[in-house]
mmCIF file of N, CA and C in Angstrom:
data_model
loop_
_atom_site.group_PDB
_atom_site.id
_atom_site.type_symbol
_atom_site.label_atom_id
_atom_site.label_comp_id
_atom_site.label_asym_id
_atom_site.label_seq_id
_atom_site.Cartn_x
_atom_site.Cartn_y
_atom_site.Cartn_z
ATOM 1 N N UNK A 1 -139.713 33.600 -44.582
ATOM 2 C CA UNK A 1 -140.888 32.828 -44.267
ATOM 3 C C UNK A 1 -141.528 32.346 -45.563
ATOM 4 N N UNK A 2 -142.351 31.281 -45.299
ATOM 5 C CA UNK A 2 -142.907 31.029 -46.460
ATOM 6 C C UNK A 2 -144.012 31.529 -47.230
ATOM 7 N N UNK A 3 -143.733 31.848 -48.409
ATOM 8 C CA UNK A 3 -144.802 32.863 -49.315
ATOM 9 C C UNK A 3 -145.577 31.862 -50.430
ATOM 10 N N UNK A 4 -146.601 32.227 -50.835
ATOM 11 C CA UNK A 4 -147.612 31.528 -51.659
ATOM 12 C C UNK A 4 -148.383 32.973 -52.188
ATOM 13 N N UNK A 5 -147.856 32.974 -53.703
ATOM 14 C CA UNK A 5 -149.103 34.128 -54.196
ATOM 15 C C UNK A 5 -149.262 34.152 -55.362
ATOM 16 N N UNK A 6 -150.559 33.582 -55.220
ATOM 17 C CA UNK A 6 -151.711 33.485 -56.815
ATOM 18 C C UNK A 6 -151.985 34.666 -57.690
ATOM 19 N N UNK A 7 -152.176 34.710 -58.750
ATOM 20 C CA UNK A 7 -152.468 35.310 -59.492
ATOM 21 C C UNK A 7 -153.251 34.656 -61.051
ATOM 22 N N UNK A 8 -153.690 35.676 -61.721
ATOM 23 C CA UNK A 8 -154.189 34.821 -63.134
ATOM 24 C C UNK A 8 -155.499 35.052 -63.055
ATOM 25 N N UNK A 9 -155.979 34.995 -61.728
ATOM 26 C CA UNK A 9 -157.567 35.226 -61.903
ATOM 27 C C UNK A 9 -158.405 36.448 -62.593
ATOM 28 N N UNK A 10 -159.848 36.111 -62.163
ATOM 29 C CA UNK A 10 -160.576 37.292 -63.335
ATOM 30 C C UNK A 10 -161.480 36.084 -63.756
ATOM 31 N N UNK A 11 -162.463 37.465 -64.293
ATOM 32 C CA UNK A 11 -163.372 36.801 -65.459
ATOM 33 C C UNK A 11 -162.894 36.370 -66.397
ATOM 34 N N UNK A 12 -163.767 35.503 -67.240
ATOM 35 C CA UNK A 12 -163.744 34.974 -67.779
ATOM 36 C C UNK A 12 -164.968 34.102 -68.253
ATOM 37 N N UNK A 13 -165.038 33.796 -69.820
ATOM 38 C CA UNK A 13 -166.390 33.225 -70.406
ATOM 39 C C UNK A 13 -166.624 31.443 -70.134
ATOM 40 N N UNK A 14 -167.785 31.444 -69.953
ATOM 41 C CA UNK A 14 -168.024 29.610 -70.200
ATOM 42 C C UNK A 14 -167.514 29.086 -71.515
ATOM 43 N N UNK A 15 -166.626 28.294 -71.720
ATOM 44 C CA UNK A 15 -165.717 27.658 -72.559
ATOM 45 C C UNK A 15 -163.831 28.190 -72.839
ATOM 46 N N UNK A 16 -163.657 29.317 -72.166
ATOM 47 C CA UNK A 16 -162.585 29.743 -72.371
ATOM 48 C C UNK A 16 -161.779 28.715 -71.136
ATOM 49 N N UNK A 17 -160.113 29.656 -71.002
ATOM 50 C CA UNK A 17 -159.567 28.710 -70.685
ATOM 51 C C UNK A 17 -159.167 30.110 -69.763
ATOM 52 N N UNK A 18 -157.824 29.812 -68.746
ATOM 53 C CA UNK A 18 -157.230 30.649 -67.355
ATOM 54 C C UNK A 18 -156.127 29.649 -66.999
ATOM 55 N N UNK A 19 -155.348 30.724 -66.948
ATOM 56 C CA UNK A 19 -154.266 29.901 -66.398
ATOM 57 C C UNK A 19 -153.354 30.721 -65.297
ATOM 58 N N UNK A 20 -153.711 29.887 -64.236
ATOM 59 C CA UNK A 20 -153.170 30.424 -62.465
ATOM 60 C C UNK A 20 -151.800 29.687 -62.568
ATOM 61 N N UNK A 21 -151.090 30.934 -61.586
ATOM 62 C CA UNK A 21 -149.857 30.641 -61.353
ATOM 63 C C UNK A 21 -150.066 30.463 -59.416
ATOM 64 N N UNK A 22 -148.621 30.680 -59.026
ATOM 65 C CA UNK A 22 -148.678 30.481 -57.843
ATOM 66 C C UNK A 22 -146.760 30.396 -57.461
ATOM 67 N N UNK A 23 -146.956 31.804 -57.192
ATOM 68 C CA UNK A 23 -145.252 32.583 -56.797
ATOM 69 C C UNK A 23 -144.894 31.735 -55.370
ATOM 70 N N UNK A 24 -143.784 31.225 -54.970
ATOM 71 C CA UNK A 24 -143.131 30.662 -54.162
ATOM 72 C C UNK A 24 -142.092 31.239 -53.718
ATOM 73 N N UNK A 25 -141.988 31.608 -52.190
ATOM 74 C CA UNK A 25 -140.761 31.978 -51.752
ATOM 75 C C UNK A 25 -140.341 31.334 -50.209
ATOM 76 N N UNK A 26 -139.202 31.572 -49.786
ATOM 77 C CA UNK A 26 -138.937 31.342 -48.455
ATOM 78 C C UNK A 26 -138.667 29.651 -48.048
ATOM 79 N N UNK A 27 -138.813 28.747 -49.213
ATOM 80 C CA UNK A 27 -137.918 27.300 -49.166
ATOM 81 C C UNK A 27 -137.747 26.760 -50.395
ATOM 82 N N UNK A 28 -136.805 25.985 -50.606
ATOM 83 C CA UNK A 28 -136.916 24.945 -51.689
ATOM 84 C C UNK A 28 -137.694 24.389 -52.029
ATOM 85 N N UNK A 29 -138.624 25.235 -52.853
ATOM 86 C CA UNK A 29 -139.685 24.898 -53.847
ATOM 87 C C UNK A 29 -139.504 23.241 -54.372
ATOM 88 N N UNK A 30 -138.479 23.223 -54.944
ATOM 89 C CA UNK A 30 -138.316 21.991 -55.703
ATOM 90 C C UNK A 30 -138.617 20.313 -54.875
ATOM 91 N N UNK A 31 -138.193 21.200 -53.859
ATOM 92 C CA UNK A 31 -138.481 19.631 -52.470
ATOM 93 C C UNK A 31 -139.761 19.363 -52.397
ATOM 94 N N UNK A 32 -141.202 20.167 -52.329
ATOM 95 C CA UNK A 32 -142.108 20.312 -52.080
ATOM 96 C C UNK A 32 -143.065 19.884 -52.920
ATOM 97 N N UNK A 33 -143.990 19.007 -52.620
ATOM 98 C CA UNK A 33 -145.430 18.822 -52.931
ATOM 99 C C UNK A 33 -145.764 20.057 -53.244
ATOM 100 N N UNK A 34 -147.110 20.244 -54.132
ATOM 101 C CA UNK A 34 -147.586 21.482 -54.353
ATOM 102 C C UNK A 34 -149.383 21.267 -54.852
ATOM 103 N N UNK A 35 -150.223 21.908 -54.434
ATOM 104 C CA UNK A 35 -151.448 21.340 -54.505
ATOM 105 C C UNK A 35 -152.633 22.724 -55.172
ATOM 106 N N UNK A 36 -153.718 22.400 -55.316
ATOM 107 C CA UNK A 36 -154.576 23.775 -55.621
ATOM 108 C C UNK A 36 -155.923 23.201 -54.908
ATOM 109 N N UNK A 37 -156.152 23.865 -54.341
ATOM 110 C CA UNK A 37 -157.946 23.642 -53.732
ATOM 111 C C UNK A 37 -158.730 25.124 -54.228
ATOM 112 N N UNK A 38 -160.010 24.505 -53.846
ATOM 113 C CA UNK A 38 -160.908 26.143 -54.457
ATOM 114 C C UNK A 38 -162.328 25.968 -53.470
ATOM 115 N N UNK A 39 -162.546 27.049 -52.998
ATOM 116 C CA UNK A 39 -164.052 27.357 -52.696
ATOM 117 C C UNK A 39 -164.652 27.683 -53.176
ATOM 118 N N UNK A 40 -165.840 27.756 -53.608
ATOM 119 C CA UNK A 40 -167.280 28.322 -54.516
ATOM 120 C C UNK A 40 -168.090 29.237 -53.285
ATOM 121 N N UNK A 41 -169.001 29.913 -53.523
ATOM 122 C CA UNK A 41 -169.386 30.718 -52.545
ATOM 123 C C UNK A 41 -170.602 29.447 -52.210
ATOM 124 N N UNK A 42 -170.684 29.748 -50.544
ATOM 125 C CA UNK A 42 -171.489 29.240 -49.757
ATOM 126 C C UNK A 42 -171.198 27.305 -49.567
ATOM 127 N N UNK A 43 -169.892 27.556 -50.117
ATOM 128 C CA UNK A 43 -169.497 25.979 -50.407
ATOM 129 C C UNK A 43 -168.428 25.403 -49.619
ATOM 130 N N UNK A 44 -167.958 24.336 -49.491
ATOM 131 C CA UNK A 44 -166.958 23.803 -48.529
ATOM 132 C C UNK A 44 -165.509 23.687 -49.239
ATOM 133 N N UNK A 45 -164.572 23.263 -49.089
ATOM 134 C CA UNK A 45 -163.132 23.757 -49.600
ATOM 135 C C UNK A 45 -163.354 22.480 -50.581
ATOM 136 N N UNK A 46 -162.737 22.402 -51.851
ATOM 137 C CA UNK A 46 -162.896 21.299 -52.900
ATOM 138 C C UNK A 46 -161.223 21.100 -53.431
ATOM 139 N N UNK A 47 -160.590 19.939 -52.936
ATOM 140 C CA UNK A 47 -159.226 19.540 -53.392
ATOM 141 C C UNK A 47 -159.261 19.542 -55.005
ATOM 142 N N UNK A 48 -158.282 20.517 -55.700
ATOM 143 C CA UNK A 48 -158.720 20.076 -57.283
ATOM 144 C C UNK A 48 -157.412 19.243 -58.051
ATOM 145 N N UNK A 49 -156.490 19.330 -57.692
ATOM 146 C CA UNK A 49 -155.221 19.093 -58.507
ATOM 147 C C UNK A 49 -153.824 19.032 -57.349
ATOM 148 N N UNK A 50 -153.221 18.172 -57.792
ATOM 149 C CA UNK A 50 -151.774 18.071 -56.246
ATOM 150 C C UNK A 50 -150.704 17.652 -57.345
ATOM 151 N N UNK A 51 -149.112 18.254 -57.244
ATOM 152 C CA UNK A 51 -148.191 17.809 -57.690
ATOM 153 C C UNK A 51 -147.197 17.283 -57.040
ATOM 154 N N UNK A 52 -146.795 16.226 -56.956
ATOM 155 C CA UNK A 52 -145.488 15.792 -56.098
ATOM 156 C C UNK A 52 -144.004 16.655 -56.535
ATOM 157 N N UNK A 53 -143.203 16.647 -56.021
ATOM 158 C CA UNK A 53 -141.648 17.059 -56.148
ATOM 159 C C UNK A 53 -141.146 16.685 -57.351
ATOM 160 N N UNK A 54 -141.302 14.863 -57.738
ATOM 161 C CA UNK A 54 -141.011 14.155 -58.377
ATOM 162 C C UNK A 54 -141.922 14.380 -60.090
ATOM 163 N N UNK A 55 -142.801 15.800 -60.038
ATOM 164 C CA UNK A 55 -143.833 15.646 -60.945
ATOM 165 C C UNK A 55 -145.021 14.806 -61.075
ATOM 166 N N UNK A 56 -145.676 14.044 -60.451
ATOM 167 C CA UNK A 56 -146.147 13.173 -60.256
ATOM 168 C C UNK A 56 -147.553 14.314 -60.256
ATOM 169 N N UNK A 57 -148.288 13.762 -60.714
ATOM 170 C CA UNK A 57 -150.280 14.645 -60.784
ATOM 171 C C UNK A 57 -151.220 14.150 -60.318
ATOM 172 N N UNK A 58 -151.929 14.586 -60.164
ATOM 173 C CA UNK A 58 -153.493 14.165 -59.548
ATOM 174 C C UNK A 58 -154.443 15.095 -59.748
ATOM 175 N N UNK A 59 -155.289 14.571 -59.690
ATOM 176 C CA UNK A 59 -156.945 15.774 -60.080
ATOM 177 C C UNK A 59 -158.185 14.555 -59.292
ATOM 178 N N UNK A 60 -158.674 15.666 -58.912
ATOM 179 C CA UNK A 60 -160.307 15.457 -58.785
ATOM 180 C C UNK A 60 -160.888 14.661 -59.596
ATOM 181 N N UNK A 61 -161.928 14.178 -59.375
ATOM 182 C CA UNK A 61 -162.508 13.232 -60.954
ATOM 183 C C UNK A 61 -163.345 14.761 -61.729
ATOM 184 N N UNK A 62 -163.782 15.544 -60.560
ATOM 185 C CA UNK A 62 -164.511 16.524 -61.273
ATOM 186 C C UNK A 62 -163.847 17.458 -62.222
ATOM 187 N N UNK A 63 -162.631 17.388 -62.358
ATOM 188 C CA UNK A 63 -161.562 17.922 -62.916
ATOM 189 C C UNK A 63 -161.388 17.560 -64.158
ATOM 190 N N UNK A 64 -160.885 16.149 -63.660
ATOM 191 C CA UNK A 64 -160.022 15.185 -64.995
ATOM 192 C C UNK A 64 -160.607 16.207 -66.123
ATOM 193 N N UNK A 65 -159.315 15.757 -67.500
ATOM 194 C CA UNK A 65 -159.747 16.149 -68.448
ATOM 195 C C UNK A 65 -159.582 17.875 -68.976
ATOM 196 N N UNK A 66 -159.927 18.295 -67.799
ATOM 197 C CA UNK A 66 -160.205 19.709 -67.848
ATOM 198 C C UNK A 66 -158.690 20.481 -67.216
ATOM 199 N N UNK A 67 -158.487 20.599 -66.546
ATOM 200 C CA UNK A 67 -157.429 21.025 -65.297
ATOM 201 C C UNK A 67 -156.048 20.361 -65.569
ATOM 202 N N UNK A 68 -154.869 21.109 -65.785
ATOM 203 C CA UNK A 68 -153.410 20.329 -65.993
ATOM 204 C C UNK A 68 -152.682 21.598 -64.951
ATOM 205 N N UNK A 69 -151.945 20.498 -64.073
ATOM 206 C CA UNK A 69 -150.866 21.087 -63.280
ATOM 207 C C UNK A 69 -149.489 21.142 -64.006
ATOM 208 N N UNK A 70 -149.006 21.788 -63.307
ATOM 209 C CA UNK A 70 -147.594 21.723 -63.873
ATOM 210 C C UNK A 70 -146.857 23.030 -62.685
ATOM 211 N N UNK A 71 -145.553 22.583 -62.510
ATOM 212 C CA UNK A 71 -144.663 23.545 -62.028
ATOM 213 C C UNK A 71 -143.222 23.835 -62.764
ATOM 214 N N UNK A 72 -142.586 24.461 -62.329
ATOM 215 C CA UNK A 72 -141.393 25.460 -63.071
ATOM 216 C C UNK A 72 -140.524 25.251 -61.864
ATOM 217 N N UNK A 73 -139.610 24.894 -61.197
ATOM 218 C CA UNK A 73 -138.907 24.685 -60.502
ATOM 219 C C UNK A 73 -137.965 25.899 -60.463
ATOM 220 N N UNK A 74 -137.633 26.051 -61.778
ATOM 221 C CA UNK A 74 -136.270 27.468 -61.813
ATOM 222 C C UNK A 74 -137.037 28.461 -61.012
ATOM 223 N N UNK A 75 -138.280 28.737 -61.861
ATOM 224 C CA UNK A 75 -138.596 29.763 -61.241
ATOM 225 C C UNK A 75 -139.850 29.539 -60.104
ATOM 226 N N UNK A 76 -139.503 28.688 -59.816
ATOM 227 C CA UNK A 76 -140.063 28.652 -57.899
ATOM 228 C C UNK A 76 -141.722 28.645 -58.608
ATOM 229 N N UNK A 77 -142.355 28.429 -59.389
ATOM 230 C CA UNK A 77 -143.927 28.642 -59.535
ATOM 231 C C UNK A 77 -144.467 27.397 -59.734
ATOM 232 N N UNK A 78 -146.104 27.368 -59.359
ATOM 233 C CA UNK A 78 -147.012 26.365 -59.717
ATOM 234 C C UNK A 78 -147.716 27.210 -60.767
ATOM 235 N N UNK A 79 -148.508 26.143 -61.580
ATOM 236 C CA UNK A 79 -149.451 26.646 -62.205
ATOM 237 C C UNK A 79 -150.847 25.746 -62.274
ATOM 238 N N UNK A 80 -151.474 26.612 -62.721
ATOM 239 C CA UNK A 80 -153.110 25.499 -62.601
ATOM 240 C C UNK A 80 -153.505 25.618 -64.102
ATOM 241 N N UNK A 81 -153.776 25.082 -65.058
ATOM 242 C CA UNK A 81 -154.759 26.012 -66.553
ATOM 243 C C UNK A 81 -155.809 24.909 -66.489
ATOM 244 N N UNK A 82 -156.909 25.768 -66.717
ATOM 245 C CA UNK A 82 -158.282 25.755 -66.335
ATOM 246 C C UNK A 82 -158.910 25.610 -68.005
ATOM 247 N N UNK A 83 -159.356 24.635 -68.360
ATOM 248 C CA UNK A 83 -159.835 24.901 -69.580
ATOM 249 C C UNK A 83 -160.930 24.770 -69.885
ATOM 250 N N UNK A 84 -162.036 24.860 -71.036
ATOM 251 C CA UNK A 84 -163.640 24.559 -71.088
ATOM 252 C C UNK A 84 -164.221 25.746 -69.606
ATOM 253 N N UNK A 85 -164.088 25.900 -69.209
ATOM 254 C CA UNK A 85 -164.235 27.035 -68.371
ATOM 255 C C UNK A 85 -166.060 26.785 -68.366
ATOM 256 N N UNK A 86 -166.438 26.309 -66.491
ATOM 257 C CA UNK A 86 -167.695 26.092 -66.680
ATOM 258 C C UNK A 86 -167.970 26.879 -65.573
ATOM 259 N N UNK A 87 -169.581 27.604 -65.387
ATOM 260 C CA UNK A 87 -169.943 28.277 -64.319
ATOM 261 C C UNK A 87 -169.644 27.811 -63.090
ATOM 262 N N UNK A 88 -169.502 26.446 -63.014
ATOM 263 C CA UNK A 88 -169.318 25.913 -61.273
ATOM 264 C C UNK A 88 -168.078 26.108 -61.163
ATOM 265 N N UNK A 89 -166.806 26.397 -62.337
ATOM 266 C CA UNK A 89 -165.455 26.775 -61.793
ATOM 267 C C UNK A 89 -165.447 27.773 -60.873
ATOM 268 N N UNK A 90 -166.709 28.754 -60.746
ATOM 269 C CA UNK A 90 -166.397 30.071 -59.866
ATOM 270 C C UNK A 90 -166.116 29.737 -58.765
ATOM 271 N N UNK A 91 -164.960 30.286 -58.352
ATOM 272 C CA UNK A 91 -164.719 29.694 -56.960
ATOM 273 C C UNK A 91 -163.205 30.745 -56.325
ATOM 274 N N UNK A 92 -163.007 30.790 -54.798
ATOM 275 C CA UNK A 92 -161.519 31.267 -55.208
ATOM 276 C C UNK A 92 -160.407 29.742 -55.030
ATOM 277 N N UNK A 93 -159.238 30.194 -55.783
ATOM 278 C CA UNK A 93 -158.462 28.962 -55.992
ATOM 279 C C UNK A 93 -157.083 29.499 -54.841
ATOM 280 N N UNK A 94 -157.025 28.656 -54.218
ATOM 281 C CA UNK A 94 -155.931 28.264 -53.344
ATOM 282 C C UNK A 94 -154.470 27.196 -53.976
ATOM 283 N N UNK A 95 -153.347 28.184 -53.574
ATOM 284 C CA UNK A 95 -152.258 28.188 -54.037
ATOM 285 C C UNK A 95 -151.494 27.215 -52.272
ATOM 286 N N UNK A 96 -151.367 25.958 -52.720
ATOM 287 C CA UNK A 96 -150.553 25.021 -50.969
ATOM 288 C C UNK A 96 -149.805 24.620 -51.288
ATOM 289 N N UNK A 97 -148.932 24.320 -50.001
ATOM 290 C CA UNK A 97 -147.753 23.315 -50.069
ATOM 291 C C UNK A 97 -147.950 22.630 -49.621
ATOM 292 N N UNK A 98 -147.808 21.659 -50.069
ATOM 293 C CA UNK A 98 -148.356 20.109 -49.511
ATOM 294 C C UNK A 98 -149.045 19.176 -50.115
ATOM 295 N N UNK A 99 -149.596 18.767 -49.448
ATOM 296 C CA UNK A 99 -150.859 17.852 -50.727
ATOM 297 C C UNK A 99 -152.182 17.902 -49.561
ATOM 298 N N UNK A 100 -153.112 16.625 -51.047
ATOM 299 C CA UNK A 100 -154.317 17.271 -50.261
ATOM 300 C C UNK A 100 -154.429 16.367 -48.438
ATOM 301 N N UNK A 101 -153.753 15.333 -48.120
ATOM 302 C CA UNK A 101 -153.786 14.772 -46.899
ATOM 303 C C UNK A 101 -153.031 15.776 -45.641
ATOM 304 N N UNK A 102 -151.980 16.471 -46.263
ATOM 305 C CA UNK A 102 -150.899 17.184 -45.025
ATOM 306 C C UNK A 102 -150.519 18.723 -45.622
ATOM 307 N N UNK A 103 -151.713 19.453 -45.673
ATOM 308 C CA UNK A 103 -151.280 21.070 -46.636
ATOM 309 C C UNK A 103 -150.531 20.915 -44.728
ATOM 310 N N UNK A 104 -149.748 22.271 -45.867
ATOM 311 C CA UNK A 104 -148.460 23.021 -44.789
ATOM 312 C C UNK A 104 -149.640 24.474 -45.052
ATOM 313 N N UNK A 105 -148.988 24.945 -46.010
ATOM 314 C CA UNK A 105 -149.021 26.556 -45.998
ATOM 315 C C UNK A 105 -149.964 26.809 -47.578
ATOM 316 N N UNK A 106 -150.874 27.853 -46.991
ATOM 317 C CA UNK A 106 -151.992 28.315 -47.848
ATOM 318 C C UNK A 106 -151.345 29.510 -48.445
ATOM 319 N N UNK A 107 -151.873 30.039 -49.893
ATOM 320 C CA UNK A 107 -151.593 31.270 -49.926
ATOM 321 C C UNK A 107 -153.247 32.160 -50.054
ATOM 322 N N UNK A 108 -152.961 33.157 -50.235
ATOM 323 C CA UNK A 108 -154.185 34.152 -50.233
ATOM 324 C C UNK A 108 -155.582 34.021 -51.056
ATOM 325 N N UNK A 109 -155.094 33.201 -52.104
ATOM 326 C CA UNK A 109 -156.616 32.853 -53.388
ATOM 327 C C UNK A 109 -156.131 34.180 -54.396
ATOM 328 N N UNK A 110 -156.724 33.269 -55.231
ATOM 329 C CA UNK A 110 -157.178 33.897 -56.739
ATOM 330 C C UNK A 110 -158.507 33.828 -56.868
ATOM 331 N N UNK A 111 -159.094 35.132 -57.090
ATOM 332 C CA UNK A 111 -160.795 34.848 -57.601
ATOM 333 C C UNK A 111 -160.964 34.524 -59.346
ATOM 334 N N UNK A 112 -161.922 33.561 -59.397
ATOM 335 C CA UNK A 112 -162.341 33.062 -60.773
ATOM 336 C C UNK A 112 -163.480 32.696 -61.034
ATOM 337 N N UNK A 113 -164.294 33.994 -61.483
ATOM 338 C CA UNK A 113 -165.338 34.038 -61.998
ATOM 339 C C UNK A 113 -165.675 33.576 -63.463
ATOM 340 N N UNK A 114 -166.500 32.844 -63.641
ATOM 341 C CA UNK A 114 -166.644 32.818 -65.172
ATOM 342 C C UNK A 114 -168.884 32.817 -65.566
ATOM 343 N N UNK A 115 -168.674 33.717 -66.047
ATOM 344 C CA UNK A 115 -169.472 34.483 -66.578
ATOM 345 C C UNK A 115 -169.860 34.658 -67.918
ATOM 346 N N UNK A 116 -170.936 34.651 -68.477
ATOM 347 C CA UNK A 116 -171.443 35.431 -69.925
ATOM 348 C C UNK A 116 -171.790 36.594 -69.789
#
């Protein structure tokens, strides 16, 4: 079946950087779109970053700049790195397949606090 599982999270300071992965199992990763969304507490789900099959990127505008996707195909993973690290990043980050119009499959979240 299909698996999705984040990791990387944690504290972390305003200006540092984090970098989320996102373990893949149970299809050909490589075929697949791959996306990251995040919630903030008391907040609604926020699309941040989507990768096509083909490598192809996208970000949020609230992102740009800040946020680089990238995946590893050999080894079946996404990744997210988070950089400048600002208090509104707190949020948990969601590990999908899909993109942001047609997610398939969610995985569990990574929490990412960032704190002084």
């Amino acid at each position: 079946q299909v698996q999705l599982v984040e990791s990387g999270g944690g504290l972390a300071q305003p200006g540092g950087s984090l970098t989320l992965s996102c373990a893949a199992s149970g299809f050909t990763f490589s075929n697949y779109a791959m996306a990251w969304a995040r919630q903030a507490p008391g907040k609604g789900l926020e699309w941040v970053s989507g990768i096509h099959s083909d490598g192809d990127t996208y970000y949020a505008d609230s992102v740009k700049g800040r946020f680089t996707i990238s995946r590893d195909n050999a080894k079946n993973t996404a990744y997210l790195q988070i950089n400048s690290l600002k208090p509104e990043d707190t949020a948990r980050y969601y590990c999908v397949r899909g993109t942001w119009s047609t997610p398939e499959y969610w995985g569990q979240g990574t929490q990412v606090t960032v704190s002084s």
